[in-house]
CSV table of C-alpha atoms in Angstrom, one decimal:
chain,number,residue,atom,x,y,z
N,1,MET,CA,162.9,-33.5,42.8
N,2,THR,CA,159.7,-35.6,43.3
N,3,THR,CA,159.5,-39.4,43.1
N,4,ALA,CA,157.3,-38.7,40.1
N,5,GLY,CA,159.9,-36.3,38.5
N,6,ALA,CA,162.7,-38.6,39.1
N,7,ARG,CA,161.4,-41.6,37.4
N,8,LEU,CA,159.8,-39.2,34.3
N,9,ARG,CA,163.8,-38.4,33.6
N,10,GLY,CA,164.8,-41.5,33.9
N,11,PHE,CA,161.9,-42.1,31.1
N,12,ARG,CA,163.3,-39.5,29.0
N,13,ASN,CA,166.9,-40.7,29.2
N,14,ALA,CA,165.6,-44.0,28.3
N,15,VAL,CA,163.1,-44.1,25.7
N,16,ALA,CA,165.1,-43.2,22.2
N,17,LEU,CA,166.8,-46.7,21.6
N,18,ALA,CA,167.6,-48.3,25.0
N,19,ALA,CA,167.0,-51.8,25.9
N,20,ALA,CA,167.9,-54.2,29.0
N,21,THR,CA,170.9,-53.1,30.9
N,22,LEU,CA,173.7,-55.5,31.1
N,23,LEU,CA,176.8,-55.8,34.2
N,24,ILE,CA,178.8,-53.0,34.4
N,25,VAL,CA,182.5,-53.5,33.3
N,26,ALA,CA,185.5,-51.5,33.8
N,27,LEU,CA,185.8,-48.9,30.7
N,28,PRO,CA,189.1,-49.0,28.7
N,29,PRO,CA,190.2,-45.9,27.4
N,30,VAL,CA,189.1,-44.2,24.2
N,31,ARG,CA,191.3,-44.1,21.1
N,32,PHE,CA,189.8,-41.5,18.5
N,33,LEU,CA,190.8,-42.3,15.3
N,34,THR,CA,192.4,-39.9,12.7
N,35,LYS,CA,191.1,-39.0,9.4
N,36,GLN,CA,193.1,-40.8,7.3
N,37,SER,CA,192.9,-44.2,9.7
N,38,ALA,CA,189.0,-43.9,10.3
N,39,ALA,CA,187.6,-44.9,7.2
N,40,THR,CA,189.9,-48.1,6.9
N,41,ALA,CA,190.3,-48.9,10.7
N,42,GLY,CA,189.9,-52.6,11.4
N,43,ILE,CA,187.2,-54.1,13.7
N,44,ASP,CA,189.3,-54.2,16.6
N,45,ALA,CA,188.7,-50.8,17.0
N,46,TYR,CA,184.8,-51.3,17.2
N,47,ARG,CA,184.4,-53.9,19.6
N,48,TYR,CA,182.0,-54.2,22.3
N,49,ARG,CA,184.1,-53.8,25.5
N,50,PHE,CA,181.1,-55.0,28.1
N,51,GLU,CA,179.3,-57.9,28.9
N,52,ARG,CA,177.5,-59.7,26.5
N,53,ALA,CA,174.3,-60.8,26.2
N,54,ALA,CA,173.2,-64.4,25.7
N,55,ARG,CA,171.1,-65.7,22.9
N,56,GLY,CA,167.4,-64.7,23.8
N,57,SER,CA,168.7,-63.1,27.7
N,58,VAL,CA,167.4,-59.4,26.5
N,59,ARG,CA,163.9,-60.7,25.1
N,60,ARG,CA,163.7,-62.0,28.8
N,61,ALA,CA,165.0,-59.1,30.5
N,62,LEU,CA,162.5,-57.0,28.5
N,63,GLU,CA,159.4,-59.6,29.2
N,64,ASN,CA,160.6,-59.1,33.0
N,65,GLU,CA,160.3,-55.9,32.7
N,66,ILE,CA,156.8,-55.6,30.9
N,67,ALA,CA,155.9,-57.9,33.3
N,68,PHE,CA,156.7,-55.7,36.5
N,69,TYR,CA,154.7,-53.0,35.1
N,70,GLN,CA,151.7,-55.0,34.5
N,71,GLU,CA,151.7,-56.4,38.3
N,72,ARG,CA,152.3,-52.5,39.5
N,73,LEU,CA,149.2,-51.7,37.5
N,74,LYS,CA,147.1,-54.3,39.1
N,75,VAL,CA,147.9,-52.2,42.0
N,76,ASP,CA,147.0,-49.0,40.7
N,77,PRO,CA,145.4,-49.1,37.2
N,78,GLN,CA,145.0,-45.6,36.8
N,79,GLY,CA,148.7,-45.2,37.5
N,80,GLY,CA,149.8,-42.9,34.6
N,81,LEU,CA,153.5,-43.0,35.0
N,82,ASP,CA,153.6,-46.9,35.1
N,83,ARG,CA,151.7,-47.1,32.1
N,84,ALA,CA,154.0,-44.9,30.4
N,85,PHE,CA,157.1,-47.1,31.5
N,86,LEU,CA,155.0,-50.5,30.2
N,87,ALA,CA,154.5,-48.3,26.9
N,88,ARG,CA,158.2,-48.0,26.5
N,89,ALA,CA,158.7,-51.3,27.5
N,90,TYR,CA,156.4,-52.8,24.6
N,91,LEU,CA,158.3,-50.2,22.5
N,92,LYS,CA,161.8,-51.7,23.4
N,93,MET,CA,160.5,-54.8,22.8
N,94,ALA,CA,159.1,-53.8,19.4
N,95,ARG,CA,162.3,-52.3,18.2
N,96,ALA,CA,164.3,-55.1,19.4
N,97,THR,CA,162.0,-57.8,17.4
N,98,GLY,CA,160.1,-55.9,14.6
N,99,ASP,CA,157.3,-57.8,16.1
N,100,LEU,CA,154.2,-55.7,14.6
N,101,SER,CA,151.9,-56.5,18.0
N,102,TRP,CA,154.4,-55.0,20.4
N,103,TYR,CA,154.0,-51.2,18.6
N,104,LEU,CA,150.1,-51.8,18.6
N,105,LEU,CA,150.4,-52.2,22.4
N,106,ALA,CA,153.0,-49.7,23.3
N,107,GLU,CA,150.5,-46.9,21.0
N,108,GLN,CA,147.6,-48.4,23.5
N,109,ALA,CA,149.5,-48.1,26.7
N,110,ALA,CA,150.6,-44.7,25.8
N,111,ARG,CA,147.2,-43.2,24.9
N,112,GLN,CA,145.5,-44.7,28.1
N,113,SER,CA,148.8,-43.2,30.2
N,114,LEU,CA,147.9,-39.8,28.8
N,115,ALA,CA,144.3,-40.1,29.4
N,116,ASN,CA,145.2,-41.0,32.9
N,117,LEU,CA,148.1,-38.2,32.9
N,118,SER,CA,147.3,-35.9,30.9
N,119,ILE,CA,150.3,-32.8,31.6
N,120,GLN,CA,153.6,-33.5,32.4
N,121,ASN,CA,154.1,-37.1,30.6
N,122,ASP,CA,156.5,-36.7,28.0
N,123,GLY,CA,157.3,-40.6,28.2
N,124,ALA,CA,153.8,-41.4,27.0
N,125,LEU,CA,154.3,-38.7,23.8
N,126,ALA,CA,157.6,-40.2,23.2
N,127,VAL,CA,156.4,-43.4,22.6
N,128,LEU,CA,153.5,-42.0,20.2
N,129,ALA,CA,155.9,-40.0,18.6
N,130,ARG,CA,157.9,-43.6,17.8
N,131,VAL,CA,155.2,-45.4,16.8
N,132,ALA,CA,154.1,-42.7,14.1
N,133,GLU,CA,157.6,-42.9,12.8
N,134,ALA,CA,157.2,-46.9,12.4
N,135,ARG,CA,153.7,-46.2,10.7
N,136,HIS,CA,155.8,-43.3,8.4
N,137,ASP,CA,153.6,-40.8,9.9
N,138,PHE,CA,156.4,-38.1,10.2
N,139,ALA,CA,154.6,-35.2,10.3
N,140,GLU,CA,152.7,-36.7,13.2
N,141,ALA,CA,156.0,-37.4,15.0
N,142,LEU,CA,157.3,-33.9,14.8
N,143,ARG,CA,154.2,-32.5,16.0
N,144,LEU,CA,154.3,-35.0,18.8
N,145,ALA,CA,158.0,-34.0,19.2
N,146,GLY,CA,157.0,-30.2,19.3
N,147,GLN,CA,154.9,-30.7,22.4
N,148,PHE,CA,157.9,-32.4,24.9
N,149,SER,CA,159.5,-30.7,27.6
N,150,SER,CA,162.5,-33.0,26.9
N,151,ASN,CA,164.5,-31.0,24.2
N,152,GLU,CA,166.7,-34.6,23.6
N,153,ASP,CA,163.9,-36.4,22.9
N,154,ALA,CA,162.2,-34.3,20.6
N,155,LEU,CA,165.6,-33.4,18.9
N,156,SER,CA,166.2,-37.0,18.4
N,157,ILE,CA,162.7,-37.3,16.5
N,158,GLY,CA,163.5,-33.9,14.8
N,159,VAL,CA,166.8,-36.2,13.4
N,160,SER,CA,165.1,-39.0,12.3
N,161,SER,CA,161.7,-37.7,10.7
N,162,ASN,CA,163.1,-34.9,8.7
N,163,LEU,CA,165.5,-37.4,7.2
N,164,ALA,CA,163.0,-38.8,6.1
N,165,LEU,CA,160.7,-36.4,4.8
N,166,GLY,CA,164.0,-35.2,2.5
N,167,ARG,CA,164.7,-32.1,5.1
N,168,VAL,CA,168.1,-33.0,5.3
N,169,ASP,CA,169.2,-29.0,6.4
N,170,GLU,CA,166.4,-29.5,9.2
N,171,ALA,CA,167.9,-33.1,10.3
N,172,ALA,CA,171.4,-31.6,9.9
N,173,ARG,CA,170.4,-28.7,12.6
N,174,ALA,CA,168.7,-31.0,14.8
N,175,ALA,CA,171.5,-33.4,14.7
N,176,ASP,CA,174.2,-30.6,15.6
N,177,ALA,CA,171.9,-29.5,18.4
N,178,LEU,CA,171.4,-32.7,20.1
N,179,VAL,CA,175.3,-33.7,19.7
N,180,LYS,CA,176.1,-30.1,21.6
N,181,GLN,CA,173.0,-31.2,24.0
N,182,ALA,CA,174.0,-34.9,24.7
N,183,PRO,CA,177.0,-36.3,23.1
N,184,GLY,CA,177.1,-40.1,23.1
N,185,LEU,CA,175.8,-43.3,21.2
N,186,ILE,CA,173.0,-42.3,20.1
N,187,SER,CA,173.2,-38.5,19.1
N,188,HIS,CA,176.4,-39.4,17.1
N,189,THR,CA,174.7,-42.2,15.2
N,190,LEU,CA,172.0,-40.3,14.3
N,191,ARG,CA,174.8,-37.3,13.0
N,192,ALA,CA,176.3,-39.8,10.8
N,193,LEU,CA,173.3,-40.4,9.1
N,194,VAL,CA,172.7,-37.0,8.4
N,195,ASP,CA,176.3,-37.2,7.2
N,196,VAL,CA,175.9,-39.9,5.1
N,197,ALA,CA,172.7,-38.3,3.8
N,198,GLN,CA,174.8,-35.4,2.6
N,199,GLY,CA,177.5,-37.4,1.4
N,200,LYS,CA,180.6,-37.0,4.0
N,201,ASP,CA,182.0,-39.6,4.1
N,202,THR,CA,184.8,-38.9,6.4
N,203,GLU,CA,182.2,-36.8,9.0
N,204,ALA,CA,180.2,-39.9,8.9
N,205,THR,CA,183.1,-42.2,9.5
N,206,GLN,CA,184.3,-40.0,12.7
N,207,ASP,CA,180.5,-39.7,14.1
N,208,PHE,CA,180.1,-43.3,13.8
N,209,GLN,CA,183.6,-44.0,15.5
N,210,GLN,CA,182.7,-41.4,18.2
N,211,ALA,CA,179.1,-43.0,19.0
N,212,ILE,CA,180.9,-46.5,19.7
N,213,ALA,CA,183.7,-44.9,21.4
N,214,GLY,CA,181.3,-43.2,23.9
N,215,GLU,CA,178.7,-46.0,24.2
N,216,GLU,CA,178.1,-47.5,27.9
N,217,PRO,CA,176.9,-50.6,29.1
N,218,GLY,CA,173.3,-50.2,29.8
N,219,GLU,CA,172.7,-49.9,25.7
N,220,VAL,CA,172.7,-52.6,24.1
N,221,ALA,CA,170.0,-52.1,22.3
N,222,SER,CA,171.6,-49.0,20.8
N,223,SER,CA,175.2,-50.5,20.5
N,224,THR,CA,174.0,-53.2,18.0
N,225,TRP,CA,172.0,-50.7,16.3
N,226,ALA,CA,174.9,-48.6,15.8
N,227,ARG,CA,177.5,-51.4,14.3
N,228,THR,CA,174.5,-52.4,12.3
N,229,LEU,CA,174.6,-49.3,10.5
N,230,PHE,CA,178.4,-48.5,10.5
N,231,GLY,CA,178.4,-51.8,8.6
N,232,ARG,CA,175.7,-50.9,6.2
N,233,PHE,CA,178.0,-47.7,5.1
N,234,HIS,CA,181.3,-49.7,4.8
N,235,ALA,CA,178.9,-52.5,2.5
N,236,ARG,CA,177.9,-49.6,0.4
N,237,ARG,CA,181.4,-48.3,0.0
N,238,GLY,CA,182.7,-51.8,-1.0
N,239,ARG,CA,184.3,-52.6,2.4
N,240,LEU,CA,182.7,-55.9,2.8
N,241,ALA,CA,185.0,-57.7,4.9
N,242,LEU,CA,184.8,-54.9,7.5
N,243,ALA,CA,181.1,-54.8,7.1
N,244,ARG,CA,180.6,-58.3,7.7
N,245,ASP,CA,182.8,-58.0,11.1
N,246,LEU,CA,180.4,-55.1,12.1
N,247,TYR,CA,177.3,-57.0,11.6
N,248,GLN,CA,178.6,-60.3,13.5
N,249,GLU,CA,179.9,-57.9,15.9
N,250,ALA,CA,176.5,-56.7,16.5
N,251,LEU,CA,174.9,-59.9,16.7
N,252,ALA,CA,177.6,-60.8,19.2
N,253,ILE,CA,176.1,-58.3,21.4
N,254,LEU,CA,172.5,-58.9,20.5
N,255,PRO,CA,171.9,-62.5,19.1
N,256,GLN,CA,169.0,-62.5,16.4
N,257,TYR,CA,169.1,-58.4,16.0
N,258,PRO,CA,166.7,-58.9,12.6
N,259,LEU,CA,168.4,-55.9,11.0
N,260,ALA,CA,171.9,-56.9,11.3
N,261,LEU,CA,171.0,-60.4,10.3
N,262,VAL,CA,169.1,-59.0,7.1
N,263,TYR,CA,172.4,-57.3,6.0
N,264,LEU,CA,174.5,-60.1,6.7
N,265,ALA,CA,172.7,-62.0,4.5
N,266,GLU,CA,172.7,-60.3,1.7
N,267,LEU,CA,176.7,-60.0,1.9
N,268,GLU,CA,176.2,-63.6,1.9
N,269,ALA,CA,174.3,-63.6,-1.0
N,270,ARG,CA,176.8,-61.2,-2.9
N,271,ALA,CA,179.6,-63.4,-2.2
N,272,GLY,CA,177.4,-66.5,-3.7
N,273,HIS,CA,177.0,-68.4,-0.4
N,274,TYR,CA,173.3,-68.8,-0.9
N,275,ASP,CA,173.1,-71.6,2.0
N,276,ALA,CA,175.0,-69.2,4.7
N,277,ALA,CA,172.4,-66.3,3.5
N,278,ALA,CA,169.1,-68.6,3.6
N,279,ALA,CA,170.4,-69.2,7.6
N,280,GLU,CA,170.8,-65.6,8.1
N,281,TYR,CA,167.4,-65.2,7.1
N,282,ALA,CA,165.6,-68.0,8.5
N,283,ASP,CA,167.0,-67.0,11.9
N,284,VAL,CA,165.1,-63.7,11.4
N,285,VAL,CA,161.8,-65.5,11.4
N,286,THR,CA,162.5,-67.3,14.3
N,287,VAL,CA,162.3,-64.2,16.6
N,288,THR,CA,159.0,-64.0,16.4
N,289,ALA,CA,157.5,-67.0,14.2
N,290,SER,CA,154.1,-66.4,15.5
N,291,SER,CA,153.3,-63.0,15.2
N,292,PRO,CA,153.6,-60.8,11.9
N,293,ASN,CA,157.1,-59.2,11.8
N,294,VAL,CA,158.1,-55.8,10.2
N,295,TYR,CA,160.9,-57.7,8.7
N,296,ASP,CA,158.2,-60.6,7.1
N,297,HIS,CA,158.6,-59.1,3.4
N,298,VAL,CA,162.2,-58.5,3.4
N,299,VAL,CA,163.0,-62.3,4.6
N,300,LEU,CA,160.4,-63.6,1.8
N,301,ARG,CA,161.9,-61.4,-0.9
N,302,GLY,CA,165.3,-62.3,0.1
N,303,LEU,CA,164.9,-66.0,0.6
N,304,SER,CA,163.0,-65.7,-3.0
N,305,ARG,CA,165.9,-63.8,-4.7
N,306,ILE,CA,168.3,-66.8,-3.2
N,307,ARG,CA,165.8,-69.2,-5.1
N,308,ASP,CA,165.9,-67.6,-8.1
N,309,LEU,CA,170.0,-67.0,-8.1
N,310,GLN,CA,170.5,-70.9,-7.4
N,311,GLY,CA,168.2,-71.6,-10.4
N,312,ASP,CA,164.9,-72.5,-8.6
N,313,THR,CA,162.4,-70.7,-10.5
N,314,ASP,CA,159.2,-72.5,-9.1
N,315,GLY,CA,160.5,-72.3,-5.4
N,316,ALA,CA,161.5,-68.3,-6.2
N,317,ARG,CA,158.0,-67.3,-7.4
N,318,ALA,CA,156.2,-69.1,-4.2
N,319,LEU,CA,158.5,-67.4,-1.9
N,320,TRP,CA,157.6,-63.8,-3.8
N,321,LYS,CA,154.1,-64.4,-4.2
N,322,GLN,CA,153.9,-65.2,-0.4
N,323,ALA,CA,156.1,-61.4,0.2
N,324,GLU,CA,153.1,-60.1,-2.1
N,325,ALA,CA,150.5,-61.1,-0.1
N,326,ARG,CA,152.2,-60.2,2.9
N,327,LEU,CA,152.5,-56.7,1.5
N,328,ARG,CA,149.3,-56.0,0.0
N,329,ARG,CA,148.0,-56.8,3.3
N,330,ASP,CA,150.0,-54.4,5.3
N,331,VAL,CA,149.0,-51.8,2.4
N,332,ALA,CA,145.1,-52.7,2.9
N,333,GLU,CA,145.5,-52.2,6.4
N,334,GLY,CA,147.2,-49.5,6.5
N,335,THR,CA,148.9,-49.6,9.5
N,336,PHE,CA,152.5,-49.6,8.6
N,337,GLY,CA,152.9,-48.4,5.6
N,338,HIS,CA,154.7,-50.5,3.1
N,339,ARG,CA,153.8,-48.8,0.2
N,340,ARG,CA,157.3,-48.4,-1.2
N,341,GLU,CA,158.4,-51.8,-0.4
N,342,LEU,CA,155.3,-53.4,-2.4
N,343,ALA,CA,156.4,-51.2,-5.6
N,344,ARG,CA,159.7,-52.3,-5.1
N,345,LEU,CA,158.7,-55.9,-5.3
N,346,LEU,CA,156.3,-55.8,-7.9
N,347,LEU,CA,159.2,-54.0,-10.0
N,348,ASP,CA,161.7,-56.5,-9.3
N,349,HIS,CA,159.4,-58.7,-10.7
N,350,GLY,CA,159.6,-56.9,-14.1
N,351,GLN,CA,155.9,-57.6,-15.0
N,352,HIS,CA,154.6,-54.3,-17.5
N,353,GLU,CA,151.1,-54.8,-16.2
N,354,ASP,CA,152.2,-53.9,-12.6
N,355,VAL,CA,154.0,-50.9,-13.6
N,356,PRO,CA,150.6,-48.5,-13.2
N,357,GLU,CA,150.0,-49.8,-9.6
N,358,SER,CA,153.9,-49.8,-8.9
N,359,LEU,CA,153.8,-45.8,-10.0
N,360,ALA,CA,150.2,-45.3,-8.1
N,361,LEU,CA,152.2,-46.3,-4.9
N,362,MET,CA,155.3,-44.2,-5.2
N,363,ARG,CA,152.8,-41.3,-6.3
N,364,THR,CA,151.2,-41.4,-2.8
N,365,GLU,CA,154.3,-42.6,-0.9
N,366,VAL,CA,156.3,-39.5,-2.0
N,367,GLY,CA,153.6,-37.5,-0.2
N,368,VAL,CA,154.4,-39.2,3.2
N,369,ARG,CA,158.4,-39.5,2.8
N,370,ARG,CA,161.1,-37.8,0.2
N,371,ASP,CA,164.0,-39.7,0.9
N,372,PRO,CA,166.6,-40.9,-1.1
N,373,GLU,CA,165.7,-44.5,-1.3
N,374,THR,CA,161.9,-43.4,-1.9
N,375,LEU,CA,162.6,-40.8,-4.9
N,376,ASP,CA,165.0,-43.5,-6.3
N,377,THR,CA,162.0,-46.1,-6.3
N,378,LEU,CA,159.7,-43.3,-8.0
N,379,ALA,CA,162.5,-42.8,-10.8
N,380,TRP,CA,162.2,-46.7,-10.8
N,381,ALA,CA,158.6,-46.8,-11.3
N,382,LEU,CA,158.5,-43.7,-13.9
N,383,SER,CA,161.4,-45.6,-16.1
N,384,HIS,CA,159.2,-48.4,-16.5
N,385,ALA,CA,156.4,-46.2,-17.6
N,386,GLY,CA,158.7,-45.0,-20.0
N,387,ARG,CA,158.6,-41.6,-18.4
N,388,TRP,CA,162.6,-40.7,-18.3
N,389,GLN,CA,162.4,-36.7,-17.9
N,390,GLU,CA,160.0,-37.2,-14.7
N,391,ALA,CA,162.4,-40.1,-13.6
N,392,HIS,CA,165.6,-38.0,-14.4
N,393,GLU,CA,164.0,-35.1,-12.0
N,394,ALA,CA,162.7,-37.7,-9.2
N,395,MET,CA,166.7,-38.7,-9.2
N,396,ARG,CA,168.0,-35.1,-9.4
N,397,GLU,CA,165.9,-34.6,-6.2
N,398,ALA,CA,167.0,-37.8,-4.7
N,399,LEU,CA,170.8,-36.6,-4.6
N,400,ARG,CA,170.2,-33.1,-4.4
N,401,TRP,CA,172.1,-33.1,-0.7
N,402,GLY,CA,175.1,-34.8,-1.9
N,403,PHE,CA,173.8,-38.8,-1.5
N,404,ARG,CA,176.3,-41.1,-2.2
N,405,ASP,CA,175.1,-44.5,-3.5
N,406,ALA,CA,176.1,-46.7,-6.0
N,407,ALA,CA,172.7,-48.3,-6.8
N,408,LEU,CA,171.1,-44.5,-7.3
N,409,PHE,CA,174.1,-43.7,-9.5
N,410,TYR,CA,173.8,-46.7,-11.8
N,411,ARG,CA,170.4,-45.9,-11.9
N,412,ALA,CA,170.9,-42.2,-12.8
N,413,GLY,CA,173.1,-43.1,-15.2
N,414,THR,CA,170.6,-45.6,-17.1
N,415,ILE,CA,167.8,-42.8,-17.0
N,416,GLU,CA,170.6,-40.1,-18.8
N,417,GLN,CA,171.1,-43.0,-21.5
N,418,ALA,CA,167.5,-43.1,-22.3
N,419,LEU,CA,167.6,-39.9,-22.3
N,420,GLY,CA,170.3,-39.5,-24.9
N,421,ASN,CA,172.9,-37.5,-22.2
N,422,GLN,CA,176.0,-40.0,-22.9
N,423,THR,CA,178.6,-37.8,-21.2
N,424,GLY,CA,176.1,-37.6,-18.2
N,425,ALA,CA,175.9,-41.4,-18.2
N,426,ARG,CA,179.2,-41.7,-18.3
N,427,ARG,CA,179.6,-39.5,-15.1
N,428,PHE,CA,177.2,-41.4,-13.3
N,429,PHE,CA,178.5,-44.9,-13.8
N,430,ARG,CA,182.1,-43.8,-13.3
N,431,ALA,CA,180.3,-42.4,-9.6
N,432,SER,CA,178.9,-45.8,-8.9
N,433,GLN,CA,182.0,-47.7,-9.7
N,434,GLU,CA,184.2,-45.3,-7.4
N,435,THR,CA,181.9,-45.3,-4.4
N,436,ASP,CA,181.8,-49.0,-4.5
N,437,PRO,CA,184.3,-50.9,-6.4
N,438,THR,CA,182.3,-54.3,-5.4
N,439,PHE,CA,179.1,-53.1,-7.2
N,440,ASP,CA,179.2,-55.8,-10.2
N,441,ASP,CA,176.5,-57.8,-12.0
N,442,GLN,CA,176.4,-60.2,-8.8
N,443,ALA,CA,175.3,-56.8,-6.3
N,444,ARG,CA,173.3,-55.8,-9.2
N,445,ARG,CA,171.4,-59.2,-9.2
N,446,VAL,CA,171.2,-59.6,-5.0
N,447,LEU,CA,170.2,-56.0,-4.7
N,448,GLY,CA,167.5,-56.2,-6.9
N,449,ILE,CA,168.7,-53.2,-9.0
N,450,SER,CA,167.0,-54.2,-12.5
N,451,PHE,CA,165.7,-51.3,-15.1
């Protein structure tokens, strides 16, 4: 194989969710859990077995990687593969921090790479596909994936984009093929997400467990990502202590990982630990305080809700307005979507005059993604508009693949109640409690479940 070919192959293997490499240490024997024990296994089963990153070290490693390829391009400005590697490094930084500017740099570098090297440049195409997903342009991501010679990358994007589009059957086929072709941390985690979308809790737990058992020392960001998603899965089933442990383990691997901080803040708020929740949100802000961040609105909305729960109405209102301004700017620029998030913010605020805008936003949003959360938000907007039968249809589609979520079941019960179907309402309320026995009034307030 040529040097360029070897480097391209290395790019394909790394592009999905890789981050900076760490020192390799001995890999202990893998212990797989039984079906009975998998769902309730303690955190010891999911400890990270390798050298942990010091705070800020992964970012510094990515900065060094970026600088390395920038220097190479000074020598050879037309180097297509080097520019593709630079685009990948920008993408990894974007995914590690949530900083929107890195996505834009990744896209620019990938497009220039393709201009310099238009054939056999899967690396640049893969970066463009991932940026398209970040923009919620899932159809474009799938179109680009169809041009890869690397089937592994194409299958990975086939899972994530088809899930967003509500094509769970297609996502499942892609996930099964990916696990068969490349069993490991990323493929099993992606298939776990498909399992969750189908309501297959046992299979999801086993896939998450196999993902973590099969991780390798160079997959820092992916290891963190998998544990964070596994924690969210447990949180949605009321296993809050295990969820907390998984979030904290994720943060021990990659300190300041935004997604884990956000979910941990949510757990702290549910427990009434408002100062601790605010501290977790504040840690997200310090990641890229000088740049617009994909998590900005999440942090502002979370802090607003905490202030409201503490009885600080004025403080909550000020933070809510900041979140609204941030989301309106994103929607107006059309860069990274956020229509759904703006609609949810407006609906959560509960002002009748905001309902038409919320509904219009969601009518547009379901044209680009139809996952359960999006359809649930549409049902929420329709409910506020008094269009209960349409809300019923939206909720039925949200749940049609078997997705189990206490909040969605609760909203479905409220819709059935409004339609006069008391038997159906009781069935959904019971399913909500069975899915997450901790889903009480406090959880609903923290999660913003209003009607």
